[in-house]
Coordinates of C-alpha atoms and ligand atoms in Angstrom, one line a residue:
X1 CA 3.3 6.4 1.7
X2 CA 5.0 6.2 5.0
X3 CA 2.8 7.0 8.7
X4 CA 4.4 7.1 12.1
X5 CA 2.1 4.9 13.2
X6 CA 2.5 1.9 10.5
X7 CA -0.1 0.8 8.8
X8 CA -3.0 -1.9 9.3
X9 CA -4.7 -4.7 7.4
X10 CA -8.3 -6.0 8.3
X11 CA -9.8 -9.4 7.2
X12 CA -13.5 -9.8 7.9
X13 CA -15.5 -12.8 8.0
X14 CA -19.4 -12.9 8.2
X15 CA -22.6 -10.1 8.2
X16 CA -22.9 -6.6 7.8
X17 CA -22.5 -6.1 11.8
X18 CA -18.9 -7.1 11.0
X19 CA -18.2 -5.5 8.1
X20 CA -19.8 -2.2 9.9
X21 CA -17.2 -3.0 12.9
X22 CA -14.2 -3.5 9.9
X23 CA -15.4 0.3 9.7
X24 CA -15.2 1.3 13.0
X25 CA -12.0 -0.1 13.3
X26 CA -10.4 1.1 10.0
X27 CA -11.8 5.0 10.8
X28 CA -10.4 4.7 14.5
X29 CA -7.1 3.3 13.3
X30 CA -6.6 6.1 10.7
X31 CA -7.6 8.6 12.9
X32 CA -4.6 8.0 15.2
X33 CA -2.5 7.8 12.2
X34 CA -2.5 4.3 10.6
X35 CA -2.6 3.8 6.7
X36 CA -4.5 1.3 5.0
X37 CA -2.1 -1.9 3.8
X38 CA -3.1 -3.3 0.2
X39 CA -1.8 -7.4 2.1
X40 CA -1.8 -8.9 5.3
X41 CA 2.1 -9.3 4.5
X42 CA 2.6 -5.5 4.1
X43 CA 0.9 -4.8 7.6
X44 CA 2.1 -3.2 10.8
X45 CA -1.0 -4.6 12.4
X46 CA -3.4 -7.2 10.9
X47 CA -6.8 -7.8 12.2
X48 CA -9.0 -11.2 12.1
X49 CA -12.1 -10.1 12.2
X50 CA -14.4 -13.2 13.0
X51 CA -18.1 -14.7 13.0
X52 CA -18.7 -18.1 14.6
X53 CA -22.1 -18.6 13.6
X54 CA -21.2 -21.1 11.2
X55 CA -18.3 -23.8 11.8
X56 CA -16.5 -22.7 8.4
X57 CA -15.9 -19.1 9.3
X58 CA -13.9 -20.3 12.7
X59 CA -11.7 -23.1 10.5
X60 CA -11.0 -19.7 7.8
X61 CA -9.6 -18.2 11.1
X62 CA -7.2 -21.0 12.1
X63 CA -6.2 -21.1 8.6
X64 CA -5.2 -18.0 8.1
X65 CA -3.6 -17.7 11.5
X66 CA -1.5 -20.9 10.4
X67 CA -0.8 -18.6 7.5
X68 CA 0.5 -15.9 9.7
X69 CA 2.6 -18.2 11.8
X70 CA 5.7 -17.9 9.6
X71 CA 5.3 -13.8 9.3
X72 CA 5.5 -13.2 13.1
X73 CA 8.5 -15.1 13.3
X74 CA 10.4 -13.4 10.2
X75 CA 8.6 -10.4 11.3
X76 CA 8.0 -10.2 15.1
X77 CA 7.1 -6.0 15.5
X78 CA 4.0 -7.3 13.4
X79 CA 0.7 -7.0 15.4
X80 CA -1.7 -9.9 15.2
X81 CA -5.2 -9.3 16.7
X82 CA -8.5 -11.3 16.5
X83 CA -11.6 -9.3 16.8
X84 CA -15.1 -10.2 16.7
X85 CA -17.7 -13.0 17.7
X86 CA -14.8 -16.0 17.8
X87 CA -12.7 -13.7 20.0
X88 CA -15.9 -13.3 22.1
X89 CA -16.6 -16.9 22.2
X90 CA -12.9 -18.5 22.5
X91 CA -11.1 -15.9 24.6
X92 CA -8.1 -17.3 25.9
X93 CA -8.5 -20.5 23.8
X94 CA -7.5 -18.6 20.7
X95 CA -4.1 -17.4 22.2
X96 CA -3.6 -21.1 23.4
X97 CA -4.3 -22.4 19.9
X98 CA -1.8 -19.8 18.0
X99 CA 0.0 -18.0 20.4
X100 CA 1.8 -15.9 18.1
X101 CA -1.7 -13.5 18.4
X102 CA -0.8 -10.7 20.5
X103 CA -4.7 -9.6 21.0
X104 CA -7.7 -11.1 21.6
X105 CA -10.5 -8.4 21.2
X106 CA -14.6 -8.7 21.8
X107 CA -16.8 -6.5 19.7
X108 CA -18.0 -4.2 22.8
X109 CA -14.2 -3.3 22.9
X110 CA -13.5 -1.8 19.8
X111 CA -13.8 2.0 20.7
X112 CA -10.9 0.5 23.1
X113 CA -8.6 -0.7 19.9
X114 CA -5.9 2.0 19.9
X115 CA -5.0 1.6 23.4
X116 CA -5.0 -2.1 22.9
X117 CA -3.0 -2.3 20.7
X118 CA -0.4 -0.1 22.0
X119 CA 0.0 -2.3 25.2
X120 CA 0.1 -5.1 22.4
X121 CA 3.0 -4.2 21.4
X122 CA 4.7 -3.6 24.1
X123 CA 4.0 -7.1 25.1
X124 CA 5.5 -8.2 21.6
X125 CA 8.1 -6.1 22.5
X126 CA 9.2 -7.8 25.5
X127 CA 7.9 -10.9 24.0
X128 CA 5.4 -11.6 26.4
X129 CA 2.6 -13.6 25.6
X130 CA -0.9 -12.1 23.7
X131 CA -4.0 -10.8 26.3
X132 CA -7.5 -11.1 26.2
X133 CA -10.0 -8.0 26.6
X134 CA -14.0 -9.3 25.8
X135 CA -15.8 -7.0 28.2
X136 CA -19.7 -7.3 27.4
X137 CA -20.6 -4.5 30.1
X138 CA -18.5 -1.9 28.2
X139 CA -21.3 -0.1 26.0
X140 CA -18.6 3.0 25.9
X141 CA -18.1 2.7 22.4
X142 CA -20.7 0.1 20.9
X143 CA -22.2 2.8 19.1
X144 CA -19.4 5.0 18.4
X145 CA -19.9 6.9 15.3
X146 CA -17.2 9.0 14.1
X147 CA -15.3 8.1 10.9
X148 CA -16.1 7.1 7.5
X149 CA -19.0 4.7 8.3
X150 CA -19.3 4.1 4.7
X151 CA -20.0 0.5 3.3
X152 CA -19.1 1.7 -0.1
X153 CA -19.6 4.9 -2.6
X154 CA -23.1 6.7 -1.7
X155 CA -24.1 3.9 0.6
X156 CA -23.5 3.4 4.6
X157 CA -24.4 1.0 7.1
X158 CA -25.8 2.3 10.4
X159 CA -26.1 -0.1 13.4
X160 CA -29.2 1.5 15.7
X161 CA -29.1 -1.8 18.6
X162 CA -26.6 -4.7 19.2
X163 CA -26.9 -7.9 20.9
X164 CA -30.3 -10.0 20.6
X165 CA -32.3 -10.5 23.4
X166 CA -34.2 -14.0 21.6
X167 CA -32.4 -17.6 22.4
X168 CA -32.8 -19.5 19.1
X169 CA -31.3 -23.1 19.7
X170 CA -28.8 -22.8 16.9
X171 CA -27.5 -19.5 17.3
X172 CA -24.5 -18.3 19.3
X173 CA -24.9 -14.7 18.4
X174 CA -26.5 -13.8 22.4
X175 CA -23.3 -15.3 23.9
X176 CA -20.8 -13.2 21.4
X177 CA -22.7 -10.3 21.2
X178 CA -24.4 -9.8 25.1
X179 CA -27.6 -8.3 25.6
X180 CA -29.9 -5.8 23.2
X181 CA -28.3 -2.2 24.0
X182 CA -30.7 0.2 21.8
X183 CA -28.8 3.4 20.4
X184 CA -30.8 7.0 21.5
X185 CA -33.3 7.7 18.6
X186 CA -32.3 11.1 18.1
X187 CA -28.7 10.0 17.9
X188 CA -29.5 7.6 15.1
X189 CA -31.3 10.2 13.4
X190 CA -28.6 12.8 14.0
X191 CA -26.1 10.2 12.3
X192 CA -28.4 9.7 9.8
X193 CA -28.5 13.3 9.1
X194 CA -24.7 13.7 8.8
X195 CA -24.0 10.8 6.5
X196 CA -26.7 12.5 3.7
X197 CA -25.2 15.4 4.3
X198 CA -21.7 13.5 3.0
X199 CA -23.6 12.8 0.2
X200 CA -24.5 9.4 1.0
X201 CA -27.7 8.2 -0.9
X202 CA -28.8 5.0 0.9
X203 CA -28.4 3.7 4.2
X204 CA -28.9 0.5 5.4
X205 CA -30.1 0.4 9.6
X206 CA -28.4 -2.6 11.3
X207 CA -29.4 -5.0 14.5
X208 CA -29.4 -8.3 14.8
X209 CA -32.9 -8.4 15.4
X210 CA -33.4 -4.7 13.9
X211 CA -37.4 -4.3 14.6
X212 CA -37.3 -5.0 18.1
X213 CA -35.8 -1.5 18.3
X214 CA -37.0 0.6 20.9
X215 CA -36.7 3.9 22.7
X216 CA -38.9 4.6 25.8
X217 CA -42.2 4.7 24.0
X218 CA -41.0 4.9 20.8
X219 CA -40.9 1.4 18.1
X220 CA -38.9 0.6 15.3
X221 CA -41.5 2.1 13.2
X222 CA -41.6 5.5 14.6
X223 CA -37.5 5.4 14.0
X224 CA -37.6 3.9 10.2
X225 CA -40.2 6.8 9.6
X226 CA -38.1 9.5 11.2
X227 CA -35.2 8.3 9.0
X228 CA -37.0 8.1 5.9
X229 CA -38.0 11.5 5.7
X230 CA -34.6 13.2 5.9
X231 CA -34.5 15.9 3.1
X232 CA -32.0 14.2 0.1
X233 CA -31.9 10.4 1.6
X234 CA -32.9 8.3 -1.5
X235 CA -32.7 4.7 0.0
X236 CA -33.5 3.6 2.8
X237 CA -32.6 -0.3 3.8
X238 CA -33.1 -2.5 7.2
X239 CA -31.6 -5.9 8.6
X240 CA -32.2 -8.4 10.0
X241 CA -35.8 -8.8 10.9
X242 CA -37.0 -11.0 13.2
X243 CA -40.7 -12.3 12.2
X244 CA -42.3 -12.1 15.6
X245 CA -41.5 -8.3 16.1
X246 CA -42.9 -7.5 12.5
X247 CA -45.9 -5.2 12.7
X248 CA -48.4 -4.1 10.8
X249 CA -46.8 -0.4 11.9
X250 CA -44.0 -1.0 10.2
X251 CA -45.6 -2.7 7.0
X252 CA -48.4 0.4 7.1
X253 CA -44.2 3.1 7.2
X254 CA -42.6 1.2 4.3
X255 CA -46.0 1.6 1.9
X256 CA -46.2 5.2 2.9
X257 CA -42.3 5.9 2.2
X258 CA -40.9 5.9 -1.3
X259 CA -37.2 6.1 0.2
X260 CA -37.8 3.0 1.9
X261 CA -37.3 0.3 -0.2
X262 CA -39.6 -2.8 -1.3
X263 CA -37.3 -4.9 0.2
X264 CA -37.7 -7.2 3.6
X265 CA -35.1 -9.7 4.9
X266 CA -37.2 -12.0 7.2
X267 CA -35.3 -14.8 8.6
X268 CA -37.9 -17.7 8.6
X269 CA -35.5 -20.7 9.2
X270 CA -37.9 -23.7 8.5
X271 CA -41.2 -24.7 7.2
X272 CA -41.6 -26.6 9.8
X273 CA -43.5 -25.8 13.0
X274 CA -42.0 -28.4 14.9
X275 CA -38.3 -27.7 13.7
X276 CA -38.8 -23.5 14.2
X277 CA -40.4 -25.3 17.9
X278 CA -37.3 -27.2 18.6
X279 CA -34.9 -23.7 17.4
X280 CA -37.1 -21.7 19.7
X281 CA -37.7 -19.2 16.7
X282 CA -40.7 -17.5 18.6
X283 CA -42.9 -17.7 15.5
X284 CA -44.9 -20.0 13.5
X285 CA -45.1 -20.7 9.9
X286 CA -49.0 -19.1 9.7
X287 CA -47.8 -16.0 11.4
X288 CA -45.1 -15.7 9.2
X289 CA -47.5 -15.6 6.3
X290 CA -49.8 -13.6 7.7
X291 CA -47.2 -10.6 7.8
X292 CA -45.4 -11.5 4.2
X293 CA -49.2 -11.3 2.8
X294 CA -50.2 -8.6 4.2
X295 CA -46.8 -6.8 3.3
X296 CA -47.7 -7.7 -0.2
X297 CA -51.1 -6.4 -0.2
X298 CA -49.6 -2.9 1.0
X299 CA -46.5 -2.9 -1.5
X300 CA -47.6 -4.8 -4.4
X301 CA -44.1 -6.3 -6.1
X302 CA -41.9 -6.2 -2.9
X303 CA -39.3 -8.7 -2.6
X304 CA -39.0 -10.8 0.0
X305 CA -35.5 -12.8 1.2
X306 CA -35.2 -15.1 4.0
X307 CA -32.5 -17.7 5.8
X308 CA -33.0 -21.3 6.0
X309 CA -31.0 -23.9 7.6
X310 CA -31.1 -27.6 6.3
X311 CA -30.8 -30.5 8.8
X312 CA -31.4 -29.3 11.8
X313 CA -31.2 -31.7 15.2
X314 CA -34.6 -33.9 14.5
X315 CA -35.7 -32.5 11.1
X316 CA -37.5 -35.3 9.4
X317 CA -38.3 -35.5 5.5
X318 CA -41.8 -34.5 6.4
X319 CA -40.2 -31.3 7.9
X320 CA -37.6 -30.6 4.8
X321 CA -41.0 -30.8 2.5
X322 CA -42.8 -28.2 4.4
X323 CA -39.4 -25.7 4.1
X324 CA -39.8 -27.1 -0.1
X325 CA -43.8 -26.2 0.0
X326 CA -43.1 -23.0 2.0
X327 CA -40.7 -21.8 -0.5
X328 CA -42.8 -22.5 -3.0
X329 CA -45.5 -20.5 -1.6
X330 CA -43.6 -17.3 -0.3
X331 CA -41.5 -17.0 -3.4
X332 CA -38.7 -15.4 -2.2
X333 CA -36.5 -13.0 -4.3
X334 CA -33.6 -15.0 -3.0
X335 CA -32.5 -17.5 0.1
X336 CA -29.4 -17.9 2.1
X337 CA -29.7 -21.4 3.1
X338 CA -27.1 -23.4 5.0
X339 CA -26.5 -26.5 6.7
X340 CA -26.8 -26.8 10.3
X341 CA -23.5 -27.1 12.6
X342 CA -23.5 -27.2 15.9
X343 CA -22.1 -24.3 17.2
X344 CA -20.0 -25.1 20.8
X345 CA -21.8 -23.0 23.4
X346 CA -25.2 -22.9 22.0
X347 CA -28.5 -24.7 23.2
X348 CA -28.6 -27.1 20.5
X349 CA -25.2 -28.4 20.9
X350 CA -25.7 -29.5 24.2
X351 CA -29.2 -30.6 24.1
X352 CA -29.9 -31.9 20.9
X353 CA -27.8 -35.1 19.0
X354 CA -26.5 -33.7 15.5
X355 CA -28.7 -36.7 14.0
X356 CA -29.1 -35.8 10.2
X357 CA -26.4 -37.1 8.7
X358 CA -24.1 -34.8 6.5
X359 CA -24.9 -36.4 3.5
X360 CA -28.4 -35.7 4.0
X361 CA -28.1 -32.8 4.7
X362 CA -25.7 -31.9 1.4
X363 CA -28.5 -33.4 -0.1
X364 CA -31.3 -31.4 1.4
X365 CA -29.6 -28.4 0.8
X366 CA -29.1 -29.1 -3.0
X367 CA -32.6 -29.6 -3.4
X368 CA -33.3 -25.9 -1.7
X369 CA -30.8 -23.8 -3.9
X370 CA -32.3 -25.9 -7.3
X371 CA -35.7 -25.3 -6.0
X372 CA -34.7 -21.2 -5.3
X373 CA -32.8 -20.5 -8.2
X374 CA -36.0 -21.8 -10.2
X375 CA -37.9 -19.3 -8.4
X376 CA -35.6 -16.6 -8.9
X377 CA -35.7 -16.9 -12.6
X378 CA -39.1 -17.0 -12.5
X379 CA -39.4 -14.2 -10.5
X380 CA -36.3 -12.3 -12.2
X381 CA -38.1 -12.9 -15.9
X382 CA -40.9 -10.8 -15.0
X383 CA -38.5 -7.6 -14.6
X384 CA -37.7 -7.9 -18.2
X385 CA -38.6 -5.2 -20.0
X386 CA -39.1 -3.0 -16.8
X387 CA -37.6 0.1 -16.3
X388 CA -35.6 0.2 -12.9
X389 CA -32.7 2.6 -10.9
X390 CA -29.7 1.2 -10.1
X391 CA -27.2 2.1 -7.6
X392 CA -23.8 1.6 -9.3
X393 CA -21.9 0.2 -6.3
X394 CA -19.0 -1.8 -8.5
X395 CA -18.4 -3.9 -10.9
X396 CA -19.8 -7.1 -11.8
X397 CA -18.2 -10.3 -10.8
X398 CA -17.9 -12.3 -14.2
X399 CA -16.9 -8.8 -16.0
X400 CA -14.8 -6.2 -14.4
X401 CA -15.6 -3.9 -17.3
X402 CA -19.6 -3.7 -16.3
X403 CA -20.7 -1.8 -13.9
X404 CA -22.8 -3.0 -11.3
X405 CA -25.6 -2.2 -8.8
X406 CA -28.9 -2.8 -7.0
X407 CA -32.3 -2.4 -7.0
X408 CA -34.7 -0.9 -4.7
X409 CA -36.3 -4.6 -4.1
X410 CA -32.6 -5.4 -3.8
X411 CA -31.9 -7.2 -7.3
X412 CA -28.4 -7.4 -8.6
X413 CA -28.1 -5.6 -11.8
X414 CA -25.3 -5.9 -14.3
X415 CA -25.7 -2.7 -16.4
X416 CA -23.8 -3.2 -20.1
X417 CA -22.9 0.3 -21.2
X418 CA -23.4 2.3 -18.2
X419 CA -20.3 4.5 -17.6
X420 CA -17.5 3.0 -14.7
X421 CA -15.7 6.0 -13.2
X422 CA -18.4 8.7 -14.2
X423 CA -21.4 6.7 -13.0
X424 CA -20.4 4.8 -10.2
X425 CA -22.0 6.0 -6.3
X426 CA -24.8 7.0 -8.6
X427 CA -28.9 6.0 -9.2
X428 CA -29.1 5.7 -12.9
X429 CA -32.4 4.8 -14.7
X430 CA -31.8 0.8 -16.5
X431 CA -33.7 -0.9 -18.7
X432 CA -33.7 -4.8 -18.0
X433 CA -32.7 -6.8 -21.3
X434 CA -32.3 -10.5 -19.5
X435 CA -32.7 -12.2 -16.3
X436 CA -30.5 -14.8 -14.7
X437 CA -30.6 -16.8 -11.6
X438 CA -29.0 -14.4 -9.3
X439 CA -28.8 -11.5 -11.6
X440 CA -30.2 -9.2 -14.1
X441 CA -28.6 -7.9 -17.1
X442 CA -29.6 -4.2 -18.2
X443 CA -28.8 -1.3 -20.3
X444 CA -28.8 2.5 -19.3
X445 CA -32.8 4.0 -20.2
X446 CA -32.0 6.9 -22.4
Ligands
SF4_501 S1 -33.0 -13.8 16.7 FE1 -32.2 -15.9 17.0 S2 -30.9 -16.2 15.1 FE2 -31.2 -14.0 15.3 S3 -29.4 -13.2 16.4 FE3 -31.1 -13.6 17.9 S4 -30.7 -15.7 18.7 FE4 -29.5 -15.5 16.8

């Protein structure tokens, strides 16, 4: 298939925001009549959409525009862009670094991304060098919400604020991002309305600190419970949390709702007062229990995932034992733990020396993913036995013949028998046969 336009191929690097913009951007490209390209090699226009929150996901992007290097120069008409949280941070310095990209693009710009990219290339055109557009006042388009919007068969992502207000040490996310801008409640829930009237099953709300939403008077809570209750919406997800705007209004919604689901992903960081101190997390370790136990006393069985970081500026062994002893105690369904970087730009870097060394902190981290994965067989065996729905979203990793999907507490599933084409964007009813580390095996219930 041919398009006047050409056709487009987007990378993505990092969370859901980005994957939600890779969304954005693919539904406003085909609107104005760009294809899909299956490689970065068969594109018209190729997109680098980036997150610099951790030091890896910036060295992907020089990689892969090293890769590119050698296609703009057997294929100049080729459009290179970088998008996202790196083209936020770096600006200019990315063009300086690979100056074969013809566009540097923030993510308050992308309702801006045809127009863009039609001066792009008529710079490439005239060979001129790439520009830089990372506007953080433009909120034209932050929340546009045409398009597909859909993260995959029944299920959609739907971002309701962007930007994040707190100033954690470590985290570069208020400088890429800007400021909190909260979407119009009735907008959200007009959205909301549309995409289960597509036929989409569950939706996930996005923020980067998603419960510090707000409209005039009305909270987070008031939002999640107007969602909930749409007529046909089966699932109903949220992320990320930030503990400190967690309240007992929004525990008290997700008990009374049976389309939201027993699921919570509450960033804790550290078990470590002084380290969650020194990152400027805005909570403490016995608040953060307070609000995981009384979650638990409401919704008996909900599972509860967090983010840690290992070695931060400071953290002493006494520290790294209380993040062991606190993940002992909250048992969490499952971790994402990494190793701290410092991140150019942010508090820590400039304040704080980097002063666990790497090996320690390879080390540390080790310890946290054994210490996890024991927990999450643990916790995973219990299922056995159970009867649970599954939203068949793919296939599974090790076997492309399985279907695969999630639980409401947000538990891969594996399901041996259920049927690929026929069953898949569906909630089918699973008996659990065996439990892994990071998985669940199952069978369709007859
Ligand atoms: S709450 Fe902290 S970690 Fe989360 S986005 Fe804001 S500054 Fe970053």
């Amino acid at each position: 298939m041919t398009s006047r336009r050409g056709s487009y191929f987007i990378k993505t690097w990092g969370c859901q925001m980005n994957v939600q913009d890779e969304q954005k951007m693919a539904s406003l490209l085909e609107e104005e009549g760009y294809i899909p390209a299956t490689s970065a090699g068969q594109a018209d226009v190729i997109l680098l959409n980036t997150c610099s929150v951790r030091e890896k996901s910036e060295e992907k992007l020089f990689d892969f525009l090293g890769r590119l290097k050698h296609l703009k120069t057997t294929s100049p008409r080729t459009i290179i862009g970088v998008t996202g949280c790196v083209a936020q941070q770096e600006g200019e310095a990315v063009i300086r670094r690979a100056s074969h990209v013809d566009l540097v693009m923030g993510p308050r710009r992308i309702g801006r991304l045809p127009d863009l990219l039609t001066q792009a290339r008529a710079r490439s055109a005239t060979s001129r060098p790439g520009a830089v557009d990372t506007d953080l006042n433009d909120l034209s388009a932050i929340f546009w919400d045409g398009g597909r919007g859909v993260r995959s068969g029944a299920m959609a992502y739907l971002t309701i604020m962007e930007g994040c207000n707190m100033g954690c040490t470590f985290c570069i996310v208020p400088r890429t991002r800007g400021r909190e801008v909260h979407r119009p409640m009735a907008k959200i829930v007009e959205e909301a309305r549309r995409r289960v009237n597509q036929g989409i099953l569950e939706l996930e709300l996005l923020g980067q600190t998603v419960n510090a939403y707000r409209d005039g008077r009305k909270a987070f809570h008031h939002l999640l419970e107007a969602v909930a209750t749409i007529p046909g919406l089966k699932r109903l997800r949220f992320t990320s949390s930030h503990p400190a705007f967690f309240t007992a209004n929004t525990a008290s919604v997700m008990a009374a709702h049976e389309t939201i689901c027993p699921h919570l992903h509450l960033p804790v960081q550290s078990g470590s007062n002084a380290v969650l101190k020194a990152m400027r997390r805005g909570h403490h370790i016995v608040d953060y229990f307070r609000r995981i136990d009384d979650l638990r006393r409401r919704i008996p069985g909900v599972a509860i995932s967090t983010d840690i970081i290992v070695g931060f500026p400071g953290e002493t062994e006494q520290d790294f034992q209380a993040t062991l002893d606190l993940l002992e105690q909250a048992r969490f369904s499952q971790i994402y733990a990494f190793k701290y970087s410092p991140r150019p730009g942010t508090t820590a870097a400039t304040t704080f020396a980097d002063d666990v060394p790497d090996s320690q902190k390879k080390r540390r981290l080790a310890r946290i993913f054994a210490l996890q994965e024991e927990i999450s067989l643990e916790e995973n065996q219990q299922l056995v036995g159970r009867s649970l729905p599954v939203l068949l979203a793919g296939s599974s990793r090790k076997d492309a013949s399985v279907a695969s999907g999630r639980t409401p507490c947000n538990r891969v599933v594996n399901v041996h028998g259920a049927r690929l084409e026929e069953d898949m964007g569906r909630i089918i009813m699973t008996r659990i046969t065996a439990a892994h580390r990071h998985s669940l095996s199952a069978e369709p219930a007859v």
